[in-house]
Coordinates of C-alpha atoms in Angstrom, one line a residue:
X2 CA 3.4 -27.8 151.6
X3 CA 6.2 -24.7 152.4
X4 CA 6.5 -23.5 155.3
X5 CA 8.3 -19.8 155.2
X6 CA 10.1 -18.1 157.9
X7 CA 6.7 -16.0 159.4
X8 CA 4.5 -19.5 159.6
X9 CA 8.0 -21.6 161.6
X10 CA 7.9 -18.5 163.9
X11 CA 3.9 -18.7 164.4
X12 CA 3.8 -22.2 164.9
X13 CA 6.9 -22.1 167.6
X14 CA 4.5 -19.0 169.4
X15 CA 1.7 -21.6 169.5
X16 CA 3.4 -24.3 170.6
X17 CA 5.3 -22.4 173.3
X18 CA 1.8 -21.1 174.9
X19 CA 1.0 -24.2 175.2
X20 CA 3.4 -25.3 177.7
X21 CA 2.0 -25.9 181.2
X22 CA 4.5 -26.9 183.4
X23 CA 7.7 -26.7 180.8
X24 CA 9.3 -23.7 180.7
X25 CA 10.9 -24.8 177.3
X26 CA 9.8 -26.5 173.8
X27 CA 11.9 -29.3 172.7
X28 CA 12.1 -31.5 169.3
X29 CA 9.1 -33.7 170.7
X30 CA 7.0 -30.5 170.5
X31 CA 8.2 -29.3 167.1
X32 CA 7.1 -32.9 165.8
X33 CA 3.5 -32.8 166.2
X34 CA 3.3 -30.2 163.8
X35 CA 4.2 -31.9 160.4
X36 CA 7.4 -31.2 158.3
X37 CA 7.8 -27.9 161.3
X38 CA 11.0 -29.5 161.9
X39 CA 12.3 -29.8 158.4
X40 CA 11.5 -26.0 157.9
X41 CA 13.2 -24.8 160.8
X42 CA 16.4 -26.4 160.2
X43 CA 16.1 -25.2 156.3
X44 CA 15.3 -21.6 157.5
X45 CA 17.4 -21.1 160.9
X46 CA 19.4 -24.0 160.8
X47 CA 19.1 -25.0 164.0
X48 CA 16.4 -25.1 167.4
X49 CA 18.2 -22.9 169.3
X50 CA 18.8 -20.0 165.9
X51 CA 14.7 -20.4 166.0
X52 CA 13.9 -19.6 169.6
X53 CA 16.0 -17.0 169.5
X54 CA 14.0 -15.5 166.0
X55 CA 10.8 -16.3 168.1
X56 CA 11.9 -14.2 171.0
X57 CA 11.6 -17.5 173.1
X58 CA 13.7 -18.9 175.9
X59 CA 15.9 -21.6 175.0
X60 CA 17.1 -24.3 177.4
X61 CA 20.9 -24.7 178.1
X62 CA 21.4 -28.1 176.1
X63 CA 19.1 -26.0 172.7
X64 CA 21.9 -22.9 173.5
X65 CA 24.9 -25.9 173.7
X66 CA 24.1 -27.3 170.0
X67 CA 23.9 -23.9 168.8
X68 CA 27.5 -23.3 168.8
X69 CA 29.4 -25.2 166.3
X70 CA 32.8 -26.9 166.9
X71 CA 34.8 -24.2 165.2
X72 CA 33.5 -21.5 167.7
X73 CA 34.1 -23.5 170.6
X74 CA 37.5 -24.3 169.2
X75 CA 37.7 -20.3 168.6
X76 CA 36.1 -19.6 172.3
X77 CA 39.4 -22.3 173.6
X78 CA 41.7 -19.8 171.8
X79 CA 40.5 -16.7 173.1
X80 CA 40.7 -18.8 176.7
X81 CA 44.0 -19.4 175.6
X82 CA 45.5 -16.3 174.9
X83 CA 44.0 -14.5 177.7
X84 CA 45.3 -17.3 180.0
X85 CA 48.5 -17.0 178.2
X86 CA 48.6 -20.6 179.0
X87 CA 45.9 -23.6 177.6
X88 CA 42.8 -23.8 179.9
X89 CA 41.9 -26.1 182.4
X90 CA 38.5 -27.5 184.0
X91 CA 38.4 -24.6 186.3
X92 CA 39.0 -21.5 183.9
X93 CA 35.7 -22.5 182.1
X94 CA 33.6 -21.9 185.5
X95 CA 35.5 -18.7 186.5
X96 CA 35.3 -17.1 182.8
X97 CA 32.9 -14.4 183.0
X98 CA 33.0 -12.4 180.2
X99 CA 34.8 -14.2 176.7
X100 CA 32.2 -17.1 176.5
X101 CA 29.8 -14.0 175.9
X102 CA 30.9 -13.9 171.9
X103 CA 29.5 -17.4 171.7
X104 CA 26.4 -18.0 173.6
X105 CA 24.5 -16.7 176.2
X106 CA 25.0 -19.0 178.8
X107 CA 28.1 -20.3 180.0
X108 CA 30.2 -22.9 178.1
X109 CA 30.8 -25.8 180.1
X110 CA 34.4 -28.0 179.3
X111 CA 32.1 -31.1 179.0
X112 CA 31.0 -29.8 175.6
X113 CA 34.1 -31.0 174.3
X114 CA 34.0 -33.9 175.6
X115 CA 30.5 -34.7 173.4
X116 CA 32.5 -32.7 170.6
X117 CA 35.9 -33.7 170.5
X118 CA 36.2 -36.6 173.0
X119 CA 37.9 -34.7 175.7
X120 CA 39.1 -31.2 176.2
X121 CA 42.8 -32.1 175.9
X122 CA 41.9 -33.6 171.9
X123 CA 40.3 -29.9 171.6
X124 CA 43.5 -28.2 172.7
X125 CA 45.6 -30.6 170.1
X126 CA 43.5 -29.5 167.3
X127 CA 44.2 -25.6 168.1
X128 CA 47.9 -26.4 168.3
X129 CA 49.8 -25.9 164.9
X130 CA 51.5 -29.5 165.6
X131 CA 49.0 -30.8 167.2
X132 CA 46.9 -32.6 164.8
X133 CA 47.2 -36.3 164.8
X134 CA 46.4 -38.7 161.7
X135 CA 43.0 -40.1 164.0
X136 CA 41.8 -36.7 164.2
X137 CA 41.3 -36.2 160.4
X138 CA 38.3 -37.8 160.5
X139 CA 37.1 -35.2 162.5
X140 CA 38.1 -32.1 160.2
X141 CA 37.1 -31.4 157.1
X142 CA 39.0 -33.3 154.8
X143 CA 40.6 -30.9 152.4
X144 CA 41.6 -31.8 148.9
X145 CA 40.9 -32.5 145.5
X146 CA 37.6 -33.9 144.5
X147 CA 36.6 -34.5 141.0
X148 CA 39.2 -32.5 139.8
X149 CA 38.2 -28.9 141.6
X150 CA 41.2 -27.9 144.0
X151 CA 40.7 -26.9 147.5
X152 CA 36.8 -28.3 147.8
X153 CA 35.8 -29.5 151.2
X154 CA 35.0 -33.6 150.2
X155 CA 33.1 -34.5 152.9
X156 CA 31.1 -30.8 152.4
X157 CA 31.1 -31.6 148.3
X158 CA 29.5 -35.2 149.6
X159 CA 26.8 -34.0 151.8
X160 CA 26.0 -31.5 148.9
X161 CA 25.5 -34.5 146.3
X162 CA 23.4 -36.5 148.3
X163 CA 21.0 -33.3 149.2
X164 CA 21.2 -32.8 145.3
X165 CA 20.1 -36.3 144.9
X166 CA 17.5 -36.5 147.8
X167 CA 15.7 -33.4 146.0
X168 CA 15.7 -35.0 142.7
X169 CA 14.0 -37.9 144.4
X170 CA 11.1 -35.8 146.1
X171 CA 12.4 -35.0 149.3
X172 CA 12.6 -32.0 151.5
X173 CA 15.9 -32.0 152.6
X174 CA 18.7 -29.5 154.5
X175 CA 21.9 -29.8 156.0
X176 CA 22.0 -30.2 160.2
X177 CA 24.9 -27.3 160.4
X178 CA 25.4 -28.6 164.2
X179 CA 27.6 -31.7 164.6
X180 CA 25.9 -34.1 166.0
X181 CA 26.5 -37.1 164.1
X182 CA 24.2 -36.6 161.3
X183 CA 24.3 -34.3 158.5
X184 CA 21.2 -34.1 156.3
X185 CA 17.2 -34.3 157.8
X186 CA 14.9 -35.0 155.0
X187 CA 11.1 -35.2 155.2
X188 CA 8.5 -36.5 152.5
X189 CA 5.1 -38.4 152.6
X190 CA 5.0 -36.3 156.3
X191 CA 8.0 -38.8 157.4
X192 CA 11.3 -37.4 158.6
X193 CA 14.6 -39.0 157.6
X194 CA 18.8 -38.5 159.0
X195 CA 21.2 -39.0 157.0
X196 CA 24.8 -39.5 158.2
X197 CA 27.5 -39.2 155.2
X198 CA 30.4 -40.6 154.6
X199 CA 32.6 -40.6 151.4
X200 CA 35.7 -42.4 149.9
X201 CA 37.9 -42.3 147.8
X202 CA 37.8 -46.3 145.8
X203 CA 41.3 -45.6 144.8
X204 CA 42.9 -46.3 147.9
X205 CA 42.3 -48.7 150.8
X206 CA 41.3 -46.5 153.5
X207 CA 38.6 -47.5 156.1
X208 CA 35.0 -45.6 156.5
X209 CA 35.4 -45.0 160.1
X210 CA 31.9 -44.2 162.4
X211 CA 33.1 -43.3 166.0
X212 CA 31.1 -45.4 168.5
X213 CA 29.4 -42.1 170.0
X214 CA 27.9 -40.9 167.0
X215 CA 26.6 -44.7 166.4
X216 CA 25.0 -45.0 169.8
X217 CA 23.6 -41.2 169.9
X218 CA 22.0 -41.4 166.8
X219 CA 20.9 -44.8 166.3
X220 CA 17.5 -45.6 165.3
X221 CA 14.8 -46.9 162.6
X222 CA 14.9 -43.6 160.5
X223 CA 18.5 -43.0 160.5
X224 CA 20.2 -43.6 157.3
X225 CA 24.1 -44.2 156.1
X226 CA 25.0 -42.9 152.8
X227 CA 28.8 -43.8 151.5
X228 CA 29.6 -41.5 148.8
X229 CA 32.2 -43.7 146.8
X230 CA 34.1 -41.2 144.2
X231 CA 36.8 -42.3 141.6
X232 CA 38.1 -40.5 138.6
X233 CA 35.3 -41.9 136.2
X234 CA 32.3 -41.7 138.7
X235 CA 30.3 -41.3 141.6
X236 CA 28.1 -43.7 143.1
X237 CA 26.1 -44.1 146.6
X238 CA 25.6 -46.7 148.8
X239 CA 22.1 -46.3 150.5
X240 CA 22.5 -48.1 154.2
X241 CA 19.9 -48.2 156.2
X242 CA 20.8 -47.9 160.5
X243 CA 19.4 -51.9 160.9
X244 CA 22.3 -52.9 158.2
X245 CA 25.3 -51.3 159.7
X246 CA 24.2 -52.2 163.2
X247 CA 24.0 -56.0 161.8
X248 CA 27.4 -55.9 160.3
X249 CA 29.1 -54.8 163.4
X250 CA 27.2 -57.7 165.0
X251 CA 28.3 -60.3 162.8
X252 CA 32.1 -58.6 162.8
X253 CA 32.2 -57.7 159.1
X254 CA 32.5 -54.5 160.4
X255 CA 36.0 -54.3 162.3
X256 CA 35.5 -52.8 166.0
X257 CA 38.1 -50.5 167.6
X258 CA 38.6 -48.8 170.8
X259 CA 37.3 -45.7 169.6
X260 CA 34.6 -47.1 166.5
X261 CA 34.0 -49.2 163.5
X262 CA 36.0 -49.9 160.6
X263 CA 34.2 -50.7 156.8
X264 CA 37.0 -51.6 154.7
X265 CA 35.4 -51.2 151.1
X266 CA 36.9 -53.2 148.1
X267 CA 36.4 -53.6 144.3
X268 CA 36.9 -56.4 142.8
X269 CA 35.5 -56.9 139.1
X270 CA 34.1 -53.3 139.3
X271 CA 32.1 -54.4 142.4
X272 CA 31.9 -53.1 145.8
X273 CA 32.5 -55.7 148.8
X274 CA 32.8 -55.7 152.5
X275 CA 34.9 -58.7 152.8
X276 CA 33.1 -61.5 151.2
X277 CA 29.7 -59.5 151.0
X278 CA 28.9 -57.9 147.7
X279 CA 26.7 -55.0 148.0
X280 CA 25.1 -54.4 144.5
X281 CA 21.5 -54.5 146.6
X282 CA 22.9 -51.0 148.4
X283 CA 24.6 -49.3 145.3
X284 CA 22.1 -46.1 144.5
X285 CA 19.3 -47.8 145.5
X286 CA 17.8 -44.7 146.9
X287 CA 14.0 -46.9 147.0
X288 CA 15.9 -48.1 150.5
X289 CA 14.6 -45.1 152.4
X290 CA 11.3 -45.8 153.2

């Protein structure tokens, strides 16, 4: 079943008249209709870009995950260079006129602390010094990957696992909003999440998950996909949330102030987390379910 623009739009209209006491629709709403959600992401790419298209009011949290982190980071400049000094708590409440650009209601400074983990991390990432090496996990990762110059990795792996979610039947888009997940999928009339992470098996660098995206978006139809590239190949492991949660339970799974650690290893062209092998996880795509 395909939904297009027009029928999202109608079915939004219908929903939204039948409100009683809510002023606003939500998710929840969206949800009894089936795969509605699915199609509005893959045609407006967010809730917020779709009550807006409907000519229906939005609530501010729908308006907050409309903005992405590189126009808030753009809004902090313009703060910035009108302050001609970086902006405080305050400057956000009295602005009356720049956060305009962005939304349409006022940006609060605790956004950033959702986005960035605090408005001072914000600031260092606008500052040409500024960025730190624990920060990287939070940018696009720029570099090469299989052997095409200047592609976004973490983009190019988001892009192969939609490729490969497709191939397997399902519906699937990117979530352009960071909110810990990247890709919603639907098939059967059941809706998936997908967060992505990739590596590179050459080196011994840690797949980090901050522990705010694991708590926000843990639950039974949440998915972990490591994208695990070398110069020969490219291979997925398919992790469901219950599996990731249990290895952070059980310490395989090293636990910092700020997330968890999966140190990766091949050995005998296998992939291990310490003394775990995890042939059961490599491409076994059947796992989502």
């Amino acid at each position: 079943m395909h939904v297009d623009k027009n029928e999202v739009i109608s079915h939004l209209k219908k929903l939204a008249s039948n409100l009683k006491t809510r002023k606003y629709l939500t998710l929840e709403d969206l949800r009894r209709v089936p795969k509605l959600e699915y199609f509005m992401q893959y045609h407006y790419r967010g809730f917020a870009n779709a009550l807006k298209a409907a000519s229906l009011p939005s609530s501010k949290l729908a308006a907050a995950m409309r903005i992405t982190n590189e126009q808030l980071l753009d809004y902090l400049r313009d703060l910035r260079t009108k302050l001609k000094r970086n902006p405080r708590v305050f400057d956000f409440l009295d602005d009356t006129k720049l956060y305009k650009k962005y939304s349409d209601y006022k940006i609060s400074w605790s956004i950033y602390k959702t986005r960035f983990g605090g408005l001072r991390k914000a600031i260092k990432l606008i500052e040409k010094d500024g960025i730190k090496a624990e920060d990287e996990n939070k940018l696009i990762e720029k570099s090469d990957f299989l052997g095409g110059k200047g592609r976004y990795w973490g983009e190019a792996a988001e892009i192969h696992v939609t490729a490969e979610l497709l191939y397997r039947g399902f519906q699937a888009a990117n979530i352009p909003v960071d909110e810990g997940l990247d890709i919603l999928a639907v098939k059967d009339n059941n809706t998936f999440y997908f967060q992505v992470k990739h590596k590179d098996t050459d080196n011994n660098q840690a797949i980090k998950i901050t522990k705010s995206s694991f708590e926000k978006t843990g639950r039974g139809n949440v998915y972990y996909v490591f994208v695990l590239l070398s110069n020969e190949k490219r291979e997925f492991l398919i992790l469901p949330f219950h599996i990731v949660n249990d290895w952070i339970r059980e310490g395989i799974a090293e636990v910092t102030e700020e997330g968890y650690m999966i140190y990766i290893k091949v050995r005998d062209h296998k992939y291990y987390l310490k003394e775990k092998n995890l042939d059961y996880y490599l491409n076994n795509w059947d796992l989502i379910k």
